[in-house]
Amino acid sequence: MNQILDFEKPIVNMREKIIELKKLSADSDVDLTKEVKELENKLDILEKDVYSNLRPWDKVQVARHQQRPTTLDYVGEIFTDFIEFHGDRYYSDDAAIVSGIAFYKGEPITVIGHQRGKATKENIKRNFGMPHPEGYRKAIRHMKQAEKFDRPIVCFIDTKGAYPGKQAEERGQSEAIAYNLIEMAGLEVPIVCIVIGEGGSGGALALGVGDHIHMLEHSTYSVISPEGAASILWKDPNLAEKAAESMKITSEDLKGFGIIDDIIKEPKGGAHRNFKEQAQNIDKSLTKSLNELNQKNVADLLEDRWLKYKNIGKFSETSI
């Protein structure tokens, strides 16, 4: 069963009316071609109006859509000969992060990303895309392997955040995230990060220290979920919509702040509406980034990465 978001209900209702009219016309002698055409024109206008004016909370809902493509969906479509590796060599494997090597345009590459499920059984297996420390240790292990063999790294970001459970904290969740941030900053190979769904808190940032950071048009990237922010600010998670409006978590907001480099356009209605088109859009941005980054020597790559993060949040004071 397809998930229908609240703001999509007028669109769905009109589509149903068009289907009913077509069926009625086919089952009777009444010609309703003109009426159907008028409704289809109105539907086209309505879709353009709704999808081009999505509010931040609407985009949160699109980013969380249960049919939204995942890391493994894109890996299978964009790359070839993907081989997944498992385990952090310390504790265990974490299915909330997938990591491996593949070919991209004939060149070897390391691909790492958060992985959530689309159905209940898979979500339980993947811990709803919320990694444990071993997931981040697995990721950095393969990043260092990529550095050793001079392979570019592509990270797909899609998580509500790192798993906050007691056992994860006992095994060093915070340390694992901090270690990834430090190590990624100094890796001597190109790193491209793409937010494909939710980019939540340090759990997202642990795969997000890259030379180029891209976001899908309707994805989000934030230090906390709107529900979490509402709970802290107003002691009421039901005010998540209000929080989303003020948190500046959309791709447009973050592009304006200089936190991300590029917004990757989504098909009308979101990535789940046309997966092939979305994969092609990501492919174009990824090709452009890697072509640019592969031209840099190691010294320039590291210097530019340092300056990129040094300038985030930079501000100046003026006297009144």
Short mmCIF file of C-alpha atoms in Angstrom, two decimals, residues 95 181 210:
data_model
loop_
_atom_site.label_atom_id
_atom_site.label_comp_id
_atom_site.label_asym_id
_atom_site.label_seq_id
_atom_site.Cartn_x
_atom_site.Cartn_y
_atom_site.Cartn_z
CA ALA A 95 23.43 -3.70 9.20
CA LEU A 181 35.14 13.09 12.13
CA GLY A 210 33.53 15.38 2.64
#
